[in-house]
Amino acid sequence: MPETPANAVNDLVLASGRFPGGTALHDVHVTDGVVSRIGPAGMPGSPGSRVVDLDGRYIIPGLWDEHVHMTQWALAANRIDLSGAASAREAADVVRSHLAGHYDGGLTVVGVGFRDAAWPDVPSRELLDGATRGRPTALLSHDLHCVWLNSAAAERYGVAVDASGLLREEPAFELTRELGKLPDSVVDAWVRESGQAAAARGIVGIVDFEMTWNRDVWRRRVAAGFDYFRVDVGVYPQDLSRAIADGMRTGQELDGGAGLLRVGPLKVLIDGSLNTRTAYCVDPYPHGGHGLLTVSEPELLELLARARESGFVPAVHAIGDGANEVALNAFAAAGIAGRIEHAQFVRGQDFARFGELGLTASVQPAHALDDRDAADSNWAGRTDRAFPLRSLLAAGATLALGSDAPVAPLEPWTAMSAATTRARRDGREPWHPEQALTRVEALTASTRGRGRIRRGDPADFAMLDGDPLAVSDAVFAAMPVAATLVAGRFTFRGGV
């Protein structure tokens, strides 16, 4: 449990801290969860203030992950990890090895994280059947857009699959939701563990795009004591009428949320993903086809108009350059600002429209490194405009960084490292380093534009053991966090 001082929301002085890029020591005074004063170290506080000595540590605004599937992230931590499998056969062998040492009590065996776009072989129902010997098994791709089933799982869930054993897009989403139907007490305990880990990395808030009616789920979790970070709860089109009838709108604080829960954006998926080759693209894939446009431009325009009229900020999932064009057209026609989630592949002539329309590009920098081979294969010769962080920022878009966990880990420093280096410590050269951000830009895009702490801000902070603008790339990627506060309350306390 994170420590919760009795007077955390009254008067607190964070003494002798530094701000990134500087050496001078400052005191930050917090009153009722809000920054009340910032001044030189030693500035007197109110009588009875609690003083916490930062001992020269660096203090930054707390970090947000702008795109998370929180339940799926918590579930993934308790499922078979297939992220290291380099082929379909290797993935099947990982499952076979797991089953040899585990009995799942008749439950469906679930694996997560496989990436088949660059595999030398292809998934098949026969291959998975041979590895699982009749135990119902479902393997989820890393992007959640594909599920690989054996025959026993297909029979258990009443779904039809061909010889590949694969479900894609909406059928995959439906089954993924079904696989997540575990007892609330089990799932909520796993979410609590994942929340504690996120707080330890400086996270003070997430936008949760779990594909369900998620408002009441989070109310239940907060009522049971979850208090590690703030949550903006996304709404999907199938629930928009219900949300409107309940008087919900983006940014509204939710009753029963202890000040931590707000209504998030309206999430609309209009295409698929790169690794499943269902992202909707202007040019055909090497294997043929342009991917899938799952919501037409007129349908999207109608949804954006409803969002405008009801006070919802739209968040449109668009990965392929064709999908991004459709999204931009609809935003322009609807006369509403909002977010494009992912924006992984954008035509040169479309960049300027992000700025002109006042859009936020909600991007996941770690995907650029995870998917560089798939992008080079499927978008050959055009990856100078893939995962185009610098181009989007230069065009006037507001950047908001996230993970899309469980697609990538809910780890903000991994995301910021990917954004600033376009490389990992794996011996490979940076991938399109011209699209990299500076550390100041990455921190700003991870703190909802705050960049630095100011009087009147909510006291949502992360305290660091090093200057994030000066440490080495290796340290930055795994930045040691000493403490995290939300509304002046410690949600993680390590070295402070």
PDB file of N, CA, C and O in Angstrom, residues 303-370:
ATOM      1  N   LEU A 303     -20.676  10.581 -36.236  1.00  0.00           N
ATOM      2  CA  LEU A 303     -20.247  10.393 -34.855  1.00  0.00           C
ATOM      3  C   LEU A 303     -19.577  11.654 -34.298  1.00  0.00           C
ATOM      4  O   LEU A 303     -19.806  12.036 -33.145  1.00  0.00           O
ATOM      5  N   LEU A 304     -18.769  12.311 -35.120  1.00  0.00           N
ATOM      6  CA  LEU A 304     -18.101  13.524 -34.658  1.00  0.00           C
ATOM      7  C   LEU A 304     -19.115  14.639 -34.410  1.00  0.00           C
ATOM      8  O   LEU A 304     -18.953  15.441 -33.476  1.00  0.00           O
ATOM      9  N   ALA A 305     -20.147  14.700 -35.229  1.00  0.00           N
ATOM     10  CA  ALA A 305     -21.196  15.697 -35.012  1.00  0.00           C
ATOM     11  C   ALA A 305     -21.922  15.434 -33.699  1.00  0.00           C
ATOM     12  O   ALA A 305     -22.225  16.368 -32.935  1.00  0.00           O
ATOM     13  N   ARG A 306     -22.199  14.160 -33.394  1.00  0.00           N
ATOM     14  CA  ARG A 306     -22.835  13.825 -32.111  1.00  0.00           C
ATOM     15  C   ARG A 306     -21.914  14.185 -30.946  1.00  0.00           C
ATOM     16  O   ARG A 306     -22.377  14.679 -29.902  1.00  0.00           O
ATOM     17  N   ALA A 307     -20.622  13.947 -31.120  1.00  0.00           N
ATOM     18  CA  ALA A 307     -19.668  14.304 -30.074  1.00  0.00           C
ATOM     19  C   ALA A 307     -19.674  15.805 -29.839  1.00  0.00           C
ATOM     20  O   ALA A 307     -19.681  16.276 -28.684  1.00  0.00           O
ATOM     21  N   ARG A 308     -19.676  16.565 -30.912  1.00  0.00           N
ATOM     22  CA  ARG A 308     -19.685  18.027 -30.799  1.00  0.00           C
ATOM     23  C   ARG A 308     -20.934  18.506 -30.048  1.00  0.00           C
ATOM     24  O   ARG A 308     -20.861  19.366 -29.174  1.00  0.00           O
ATOM     25  N   GLU A 309     -22.067  17.931 -30.369  1.00  0.00           N
ATOM     26  CA  GLU A 309     -23.332  18.371 -29.772  1.00  0.00           C
ATOM     27  C   GLU A 309     -23.474  17.949 -28.312  1.00  0.00           C
ATOM     28  O   GLU A 309     -24.192  18.602 -27.543  1.00  0.00           O
ATOM     29  N   SER A 310     -22.779  16.887 -27.927  1.00  0.00           N
ATOM     30  CA  SER A 310     -22.965  16.347 -26.575  1.00  0.00           C
ATOM     31  C   SER A 310     -21.792  16.626 -25.644  1.00  0.00           C
ATOM     32  O   SER A 310     -21.819  16.204 -24.481  1.00  0.00           O
ATOM     33  N   GLY A 311     -20.774  17.321 -26.128  1.00  0.00           N
ATOM     34  CA  GLY A 311     -19.663  17.681 -25.259  1.00  0.00           C
ATOM     35  C   GLY A 311     -18.588  16.638 -25.113  1.00  0.00           C
ATOM     36  O   GLY A 311     -17.829  16.659 -24.139  1.00  0.00           O
ATOM     37  N   PHE A 312     -18.486  15.732 -26.078  1.00  0.00           N
ATOM     38  CA  PHE A 312     -17.420  14.732 -26.057  1.00  0.00           C
ATOM     39  C   PHE A 312     -16.285  15.131 -26.990  1.00  0.00           C
ATOM     40  O   PHE A 312     -16.522  15.609 -28.105  1.00  0.00           O
ATOM     41  N   VAL A 313     -15.065  14.937 -26.526  1.00  0.00           N
ATOM     42  CA  VAL A 313     -13.890  15.095 -27.379  1.00  0.00           C
ATOM     43  C   VAL A 313     -13.673  13.777 -28.114  1.00  0.00           C
ATOM     44  O   VAL A 313     -13.527  12.729 -27.470  1.00  0.00           O
ATOM     45  N   PRO A 314     -13.651  13.784 -29.460  1.00  0.00           N
ATOM     46  CA  PRO A 314     -13.447  12.525 -30.181  1.00  0.00           C
ATOM     47  C   PRO A 314     -11.972  12.115 -30.168  1.00  0.00           C
ATOM     48  O   PRO A 314     -11.080  12.964 -30.271  1.00  0.00           O
ATOM     49  N   ALA A 315     -11.743  10.821 -30.038  1.00  0.00           N
ATOM     50  CA  ALA A 315     -10.416  10.233 -30.156  1.00  0.00           C
ATOM     51  C   ALA A 315     -10.515   9.141 -31.217  1.00  0.00           C
ATOM     52  O   ALA A 315     -11.068   8.076 -30.963  1.00  0.00           O
ATOM     53  N   VAL A 316     -10.008   9.425 -32.410  1.00  0.00           N
ATOM     54  CA  VAL A 316     -10.198   8.549 -33.559  1.00  0.00           C
ATOM     55  C   VAL A 316      -8.948   7.711 -33.787  1.00  0.00           C
ATOM     56  O   VAL A 316      -7.868   8.257 -34.049  1.00  0.00           O
ATOM     57  N   HIS A 317      -9.108   6.402 -33.674  1.00  0.00           N
ATOM     58  CA  HIS A 317      -8.020   5.460 -33.969  1.00  0.00           C
ATOM     59  C   HIS A 317      -7.802   5.435 -35.472  1.00  0.00           C
ATOM     60  O   HIS A 317      -8.684   5.021 -36.230  1.00  0.00           O
ATOM     61  N   ALA A 318      -6.624   5.908 -35.902  1.00  0.00           N
ATOM     62  CA  ALA A 318      -6.267   5.884 -37.330  1.00  0.00           C
ATOM     63  C   ALA A 318      -4.779   5.584 -37.437  1.00  0.00           C
ATOM     64  O   ALA A 318      -3.948   6.365 -36.972  1.00  0.00           O
ATOM     65  N   ILE A 319      -4.447   4.455 -38.050  1.00  0.00           N
ATOM     66  CA  ILE A 319      -3.052   4.033 -38.166  1.00  0.00           C
ATOM     67  C   ILE A 319      -2.531   4.224 -39.583  1.00  0.00           C
ATOM     68  O   ILE A 319      -1.494   4.851 -39.804  1.00  0.00           O
ATOM     69  N   GLY A 320      -3.229   3.703 -40.584  1.00  0.00           N
ATOM     70  CA  GLY A 320      -2.777   3.835 -41.968  1.00  0.00           C
ATOM     71  C   GLY A 320      -2.937   5.251 -42.496  1.00  0.00           C
ATOM     72  O   GLY A 320      -3.728   6.049 -41.979  1.00  0.00           O
ATOM     73  N   ASP A 321      -2.190   5.568 -43.565  1.00  0.00           N
ATOM     74  CA  ASP A 321      -2.289   6.922 -44.124  1.00  0.00           C
ATOM     75  C   ASP A 321      -3.660   7.175 -44.737  1.00  0.00           C
ATOM     76  O   ASP A 321      -4.166   8.309 -44.700  1.00  0.00           O
ATOM     77  N   GLY A 322      -4.307   6.135 -45.259  1.00  0.00           N
ATOM     78  CA  GLY A 322      -5.664   6.294 -45.764  1.00  0.00           C
ATOM     79  C   GLY A 322      -6.642   6.602 -44.646  1.00  0.00           C
ATOM     80  O   GLY A 322      -7.528   7.456 -44.786  1.00  0.00           O
ATOM     81  N   ALA A 323      -6.495   5.932 -43.513  1.00  0.00           N
ATOM     82  CA  ALA A 323      -7.372   6.178 -42.370  1.00  0.00           C
ATOM     83  C   ALA A 323      -7.143   7.567 -41.798  1.00  0.00           C
ATOM     84  O   ALA A 323      -8.095   8.258 -41.400  1.00  0.00           O
ATOM     85  N   ASN A 324      -5.897   8.003 -41.745  1.00  0.00           N
ATOM     86  CA  ASN A 324      -5.626   9.351 -41.248  1.00  0.00           C
ATOM     87  C   ASN A 324      -6.244  10.406 -42.154  1.00  0.00           C
ATOM     88  O   ASN A 324      -6.767  11.419 -41.671  1.00  0.00           O
ATOM     89  N   GLU A 325      -6.219  10.185 -43.460  1.00  0.00           N
ATOM     90  CA  GLU A 325      -6.862  11.123 -44.373  1.00  0.00           C
ATOM     91  C   GLU A 325      -8.371  11.188 -44.096  1.00  0.00           C
ATOM     92  O   GLU A 325      -8.962  12.280 -44.046  1.00  0.00           O
ATOM     93  N   VAL A 326      -9.003  10.029 -43.926  1.00  0.00           N
ATOM     94  CA  VAL A 326     -10.437   9.986 -43.632  1.00  0.00           C
ATOM     95  C   VAL A 326     -10.730  10.730 -42.332  1.00  0.00           C
ATOM     96  O   VAL A 326     -11.683  11.518 -42.238  1.00  0.00           O
ATOM     97  N   ALA A 327      -9.916  10.481 -41.300  1.00  0.00           N
ATOM     98  CA  ALA A 327     -10.134  11.139 -40.011  1.00  0.00           C
ATOM     99  C   ALA A 327      -9.997  12.650 -40.137  1.00  0.00           C
ATOM    100  O   ALA A 327     -10.825  13.409 -39.603  1.00  0.00           O
ATOM    101  N   LEU A 328      -8.980  13.110 -40.837  1.00  0.00           N
ATOM    102  CA  LEU A 328      -8.771  14.548 -41.007  1.00  0.00           C
ATOM    103  C   LEU A 328      -9.931  15.178 -41.769  1.00  0.00           C
ATOM    104  O   LEU A 328     -10.400  16.273 -41.425  1.00  0.00           O
ATOM    105  N   ASN A 329     -10.397  14.499 -42.804  1.00  0.00           N
ATOM    106  CA  ASN A 329     -11.547  15.016 -43.562  1.00  0.00           C
ATOM    107  C   ASN A 329     -12.773  15.173 -42.659  1.00  0.00           C
ATOM    108  O   ASN A 329     -13.491  16.174 -42.728  1.00  0.00           O
ATOM    109  N   ALA A 330     -13.009  14.181 -41.820  1.00  0.00           N
ATOM    110  CA  ALA A 330     -14.193  14.214 -40.954  1.00  0.00           C
ATOM    111  C   ALA A 330     -14.068  15.296 -39.893  1.00  0.00           C
ATOM    112  O   ALA A 330     -15.043  15.996 -39.590  1.00  0.00           O
ATOM    113  N   PHE A 331     -12.888  15.447 -39.298  1.00  0.00           N
ATOM    114  CA  PHE A 331     -12.693  16.516 -38.323  1.00  0.00           C
ATOM    115  C   PHE A 331     -12.944  17.881 -38.969  1.00  0.00           C
ATOM    116  O   PHE A 331     -13.583  18.756 -38.372  1.00  0.00           O
ATOM    117  N   ALA A 332     -12.432  18.061 -40.174  1.00  0.00           N
ATOM    118  CA  ALA A 332     -12.623  19.341 -40.854  1.00  0.00           C
ATOM    119  C   ALA A 332     -14.098  19.601 -41.133  1.00  0.00           C
ATOM    120  O   ALA A 332     -14.608  20.711 -40.914  1.00  0.00           O
ATOM    121  N   ALA A 333     -14.804  18.583 -41.595  1.00  0.00           N
ATOM    122  CA  ALA A 333     -16.215  18.758 -41.938  1.00  0.00           C
ATOM    123  C   ALA A 333     -17.076  18.970 -40.698  1.00  0.00           C
ATOM    124  O   ALA A 333     -18.062  19.726 -40.734  1.00  0.00           O
ATOM    125  N   ALA A 334     -16.700  18.337 -39.582  1.00  0.00           N
ATOM    126  CA  ALA A 334     -17.494  18.455 -38.362  1.00  0.00           C
ATOM    127  C   ALA A 334     -17.225  19.748 -37.610  1.00  0.00           C
ATOM    128  O   ALA A 334     -18.019  20.156 -36.761  1.00  0.00           O
ATOM    129  N   GLY A 335     -16.091  20.379 -37.900  1.00  0.00           N
ATOM    130  CA  GLY A 335     -15.762  21.617 -37.211  1.00  0.00           C
ATOM    131  C   GLY A 335     -15.501  21.414 -35.733  1.00  0.00           C
ATOM    132  O   GLY A 335     -15.908  22.216 -34.894  1.00  0.00           O
ATOM    133  N   ILE A 336     -14.804  20.332 -35.394  1.00  0.00           N
ATOM    134  CA  ILE A 336     -14.513  20.020 -34.003  1.00  0.00           C
ATOM    135  C   ILE A 336     -13.055  19.601 -33.890  1.00  0.00           C
ATOM    136  O   ILE A 336     -12.512  18.954 -34.795  1.00  0.00           O
ATOM    137  N   ALA A 337     -12.411  20.001 -32.802  1.00  0.00           N
ATOM    138  CA  ALA A 337     -11.063  19.532 -32.517  1.00  0.00           C
ATOM    139  C   ALA A 337     -11.146  18.218 -31.755  1.00  0.00           C
ATOM    140  O   ALA A 337     -12.198  17.843 -31.247  1.00  0.00           O
ATOM    141  N   GLY A 338     -10.037  17.530 -31.665  1.00  0.00           N
ATOM    142  CA  GLY A 338     -10.023  16.265 -30.947  1.00  0.00           C
ATOM    143  C   GLY A 338      -8.670  15.611 -31.066  1.00  0.00           C
ATOM    144  O   GLY A 338      -7.647  16.284 -31.223  1.00  0.00           O
ATOM    145  N   ARG A 339      -8.670  14.294 -31.017  1.00  0.00           N
ATOM    146  CA  ARG A 339      -7.446  13.506 -31.003  1.00  0.00           C
ATOM    147  C   ARG A 339      -7.476  12.479 -32.123  1.00  0.00           C
ATOM    148  O   ARG A 339      -8.521  11.930 -32.430  1.00  0.00           O
ATOM    149  N   ILE A 340      -6.313  12.239 -32.696  1.00  0.00           N
ATOM    150  CA  ILE A 340      -6.129  11.063 -33.541  1.00  0.00           C
ATOM    151  C   ILE A 340      -5.184  10.136 -32.787  1.00  0.00           C
ATOM    152  O   ILE A 340      -4.067  10.523 -32.440  1.00  0.00           O
ATOM    153  N   GLU A 341      -5.681   8.939 -32.503  1.00  0.00           N
ATOM    154  CA  GLU A 341      -4.892   7.950 -31.784  1.00  0.00           C
ATOM    155  C   GLU A 341      -4.002   7.185 -32.758  1.00  0.00           C
ATOM    156  O   GLU A 341      -4.480   6.659 -33.757  1.00  0.00           O
ATOM    157  N   HIS A 342      -2.720   7.184 -32.486  1.00  0.00           N
ATOM    158  CA  HIS A 342      -1.680   6.442 -33.197  1.00  0.00           C
ATOM    159  C   HIS A 342      -1.040   7.263 -34.313  1.00  0.00           C
ATOM    160  O   HIS A 342       0.167   7.480 -34.283  1.00  0.00           O
ATOM    161  N   ALA A 343      -1.794   7.677 -35.342  1.00  0.00           N
ATOM    162  CA  ALA A 343      -1.213   8.475 -36.438  1.00  0.00           C
ATOM    163  C   ALA A 343       0.134   7.898 -36.871  1.00  0.00           C
ATOM    164  O   ALA A 343       1.117   8.615 -37.041  1.00  0.00           O
ATOM    165  N   GLN A 344       0.158   6.588 -37.119  1.00  0.00           N
ATOM    166  CA  GLN A 344       1.431   5.921 -37.379  1.00  0.00           C
ATOM    167  C   GLN A 344       1.971   6.155 -38.787  1.00  0.00           C
ATOM    168  O   GLN A 344       3.176   6.048 -39.011  1.00  0.00           O
ATOM    169  N   PHE A 345       1.085   6.469 -39.728  1.00  0.00           N
ATOM    170  CA  PHE A 345       1.513   6.573 -41.127  1.00  0.00           C
ATOM    171  C   PHE A 345       0.693   7.688 -41.747  1.00  0.00           C
ATOM    172  O   PHE A 345      -0.547   7.591 -41.828  1.00  0.00           O
ATOM    173  N   VAL A 346       1.351   8.764 -42.139  1.00  0.00           N
ATOM    174  CA  VAL A 346       0.652   9.971 -42.582  1.00  0.00           C
ATOM    175  C   VAL A 346       1.277  10.457 -43.885  1.00  0.00           C
ATOM    176  O   VAL A 346       2.499  10.503 -44.009  1.00  0.00           O
ATOM    177  N   ARG A 347       0.439  10.839 -44.837  1.00  0.00           N
ATOM    178  CA  ARG A 347       0.951  11.392 -46.089  1.00  0.00           C
ATOM    179  C   ARG A 347       1.508  12.792 -45.850  1.00  0.00           C
ATOM    180  O   ARG A 347       1.011  13.547 -45.002  1.00  0.00           O
ATOM    181  N   GLY A 348       2.535  13.144 -46.636  1.00  0.00           N
ATOM    182  CA  GLY A 348       3.190  14.429 -46.465  1.00  0.00           C
ATOM    183  C   GLY A 348       2.234  15.605 -46.517  1.00  0.00           C
ATOM    184  O   GLY A 348       2.350  16.560 -45.740  1.00  0.00           O
ATOM    185  N   GLN A 349       1.266  15.557 -47.424  1.00  0.00           N
ATOM    186  CA  GLN A 349       0.342  16.682 -47.581  1.00  0.00           C
ATOM    187  C   GLN A 349      -0.655  16.791 -46.438  1.00  0.00           C
ATOM    188  O   GLN A 349      -1.368  17.797 -46.327  1.00  0.00           O
ATOM    189  N   ASP A 350      -0.709  15.771 -45.569  1.00  0.00           N
ATOM    190  CA  ASP A 350      -1.691  15.787 -44.491  1.00  0.00           C
ATOM    191  C   ASP A 350      -1.141  16.297 -43.164  1.00  0.00           C
ATOM    192  O   ASP A 350      -1.915  16.585 -42.242  1.00  0.00           O
ATOM    193  N   PHE A 351       0.183  16.408 -43.042  1.00  0.00           N
ATOM    194  CA  PHE A 351       0.734  16.834 -41.756  1.00  0.00           C
ATOM    195  C   PHE A 351       0.198  18.195 -41.329  1.00  0.00           C
ATOM    196  O   PHE A 351      -0.214  18.384 -40.186  1.00  0.00           O
ATOM    197  N   ALA A 352       0.205  19.154 -42.232  1.00  0.00           N
ATOM    198  CA  ALA A 352      -0.204  20.515 -41.873  1.00  0.00           C
ATOM    199  C   ALA A 352      -1.631  20.560 -41.347  1.00  0.00           C
ATOM    200  O   ALA A 352      -1.981  21.435 -40.536  1.00  0.00           O
ATOM    201  N   ARG A 353      -2.465  19.637 -41.772  1.00  0.00           N
ATOM    202  CA  ARG A 353      -3.864  19.657 -41.362  1.00  0.00           C
ATOM    203  C   ARG A 353      -4.018  19.377 -39.863  1.00  0.00           C
ATOM    204  O   ARG A 353      -4.983  19.845 -39.243  1.00  0.00           O
ATOM    205  N   PHE A 354      -3.092  18.627 -39.272  1.00  0.00           N
ATOM    206  CA  PHE A 354      -3.160  18.394 -37.828  1.00  0.00           C
ATOM    207  C   PHE A 354      -3.114  19.721 -37.077  1.00  0.00           C
ATOM    208  O   PHE A 354      -3.895  19.953 -36.148  1.00  0.00           O
ATOM    209  N   GLY A 355      -2.183  20.583 -37.456  1.00  0.00           N
ATOM    210  CA  GLY A 355      -2.084  21.877 -36.805  1.00  0.00           C
ATOM    211  C   GLY A 355      -3.235  22.791 -37.145  1.00  0.00           C
ATOM    212  O   GLY A 355      -3.788  23.473 -36.272  1.00  0.00           O
ATOM    213  N   GLU A 356      -3.626  22.816 -38.409  1.00  0.00           N
ATOM    214  CA  GLU A 356      -4.717  23.694 -38.840  1.00  0.00           C
ATOM    215  C   GLU A 356      -6.023  23.370 -38.134  1.00  0.00           C
ATOM    216  O   GLU A 356      -6.829  24.260 -37.841  1.00  0.00           O
ATOM    217  N   LEU A 357      -6.246  22.095 -37.850  1.00  0.00           N
ATOM    218  CA  LEU A 357      -7.492  21.654 -37.222  1.00  0.00           C
ATOM    219  C   LEU A 357      -7.407  21.623 -35.702  1.00  0.00           C
ATOM    220  O   LEU A 357      -8.382  21.279 -35.033  1.00  0.00           O
ATOM    221  N   GLY A 358      -6.242  21.977 -35.142  1.00  0.00           N
ATOM    222  CA  GLY A 358      -6.090  21.992 -33.690  1.00  0.00           C
ATOM    223  C   GLY A 358      -6.146  20.615 -33.059  1.00  0.00           C
ATOM    224  O   GLY A 358      -6.664  20.454 -31.950  1.00  0.00           O
ATOM    225  N   LEU A 359      -5.586  19.608 -33.737  1.00  0.00           N
ATOM    226  CA  LEU A 359      -5.697  18.231 -33.273  1.00  0.00           C
ATOM    227  C   LEU A 359      -4.529  17.830 -32.384  1.00  0.00           C
ATOM    228  O   LEU A 359      -3.412  18.334 -32.514  1.00  0.00           O
ATOM    229  N   THR A 360      -4.810  16.897 -31.494  1.00  0.00           N
ATOM    230  CA  THR A 360      -3.789  16.234 -30.699  1.00  0.00           C
ATOM    231  C   THR A 360      -3.458  14.903 -31.364  1.00  0.00           C
ATOM    232  O   THR A 360      -4.362  14.141 -31.723  1.00  0.00           O
ATOM    233  N   ALA A 361      -2.183  14.648 -31.536  1.00  0.00           N
ATOM    234  CA  ALA A 361      -1.728  13.343 -32.015  1.00  0.00           C
ATOM    235  C   ALA A 361      -1.325  12.527 -30.792  1.00  0.00           C
ATOM    236  O   ALA A 361      -0.309  12.805 -30.149  1.00  0.00           O
ATOM    237  N   SER A 362      -2.150  11.553 -30.440  1.00  0.00           N
ATOM    238  CA  SER A 362      -1.899  10.676 -29.300  1.00  0.00           C
ATOM    239  C   SER A 362      -1.076   9.495 -29.817  1.00  0.00           C
ATOM    240  O   SER A 362      -1.609   8.600 -30.476  1.00  0.00           O
ATOM    241  N   VAL A 363       0.229   9.520 -29.542  1.00  0.00           N
ATOM    242  CA  VAL A 363       1.172   8.613 -30.196  1.00  0.00           C
ATOM    243  C   VAL A 363       1.884   7.742 -29.164  1.00  0.00           C
ATOM    244  O   VAL A 363       1.996   8.101 -27.995  1.00  0.00           O
ATOM    245  N   GLN A 364       2.378   6.611 -29.632  1.00  0.00           N
ATOM    246  CA  GLN A 364       3.031   5.625 -28.776  1.00  0.00           C
ATOM    247  C   GLN A 364       4.430   5.342 -29.331  1.00  0.00           C
ATOM    248  O   GLN A 364       4.601   4.475 -30.189  1.00  0.00           O
ATOM    249  N   PRO A 365       5.431   6.079 -28.868  1.00  0.00           N
ATOM    250  CA  PRO A 365       6.758   6.000 -29.494  1.00  0.00           C
ATOM    251  C   PRO A 365       7.395   4.623 -29.470  1.00  0.00           C
ATOM    252  O   PRO A 365       8.159   4.280 -30.380  1.00  0.00           O
ATOM    253  N   ALA A 366       7.124   3.809 -28.448  1.00  0.00           N
ATOM    254  CA  ALA A 366       7.738   2.482 -28.395  1.00  0.00           C
ATOM    255  C   ALA A 366       7.319   1.627 -29.578  1.00  0.00           C
ATOM    256  O   ALA A 366       8.063   0.724 -29.994  1.00  0.00           O
ATOM    257  N   HIS A 367       6.139   1.888 -30.142  1.00  0.00           N
ATOM    258  CA  HIS A 367       5.685   1.100 -31.293  1.00  0.00           C
ATOM    259  C   HIS A 367       6.623   1.271 -32.493  1.00  0.00           C
ATOM    260  O   HIS A 367       6.756   0.350 -33.314  1.00  0.00           O
ATOM    261  N   ALA A 368       7.233   2.434 -32.604  1.00  0.00           N
ATOM    262  CA  ALA A 368       8.134   2.661 -33.741  1.00  0.00           C
ATOM    263  C   ALA A 368       9.277   1.659 -33.737  1.00  0.00           C
ATOM    264  O   ALA A 368       9.712   1.190 -34.804  1.00  0.00           O
ATOM    265  N   LEU A 369       9.781   1.332 -32.564  1.00  0.00           N
ATOM    266  CA  LEU A 369      10.885   0.385 -32.476  1.00  0.00           C
ATOM    267  C   LEU A 369      10.398  -1.055 -32.504  1.00  0.00           C
ATOM    268  O   LEU A 369      11.051  -1.931 -33.069  1.00  0.00           O
ATOM    269  N   ASP A 370       9.232  -1.306 -31.896  1.00  0.00           N
ATOM    270  CA  ASP A 370       8.664  -2.653 -31.948  1.00  0.00           C
ATOM    271  C   ASP A 370       8.312  -3.054 -33.379  1.00  0.00           C
ATOM    272  O   ASP A 370       8.429  -4.222 -33.752  1.00  0.00           O
TER     273      ASP A 370
END
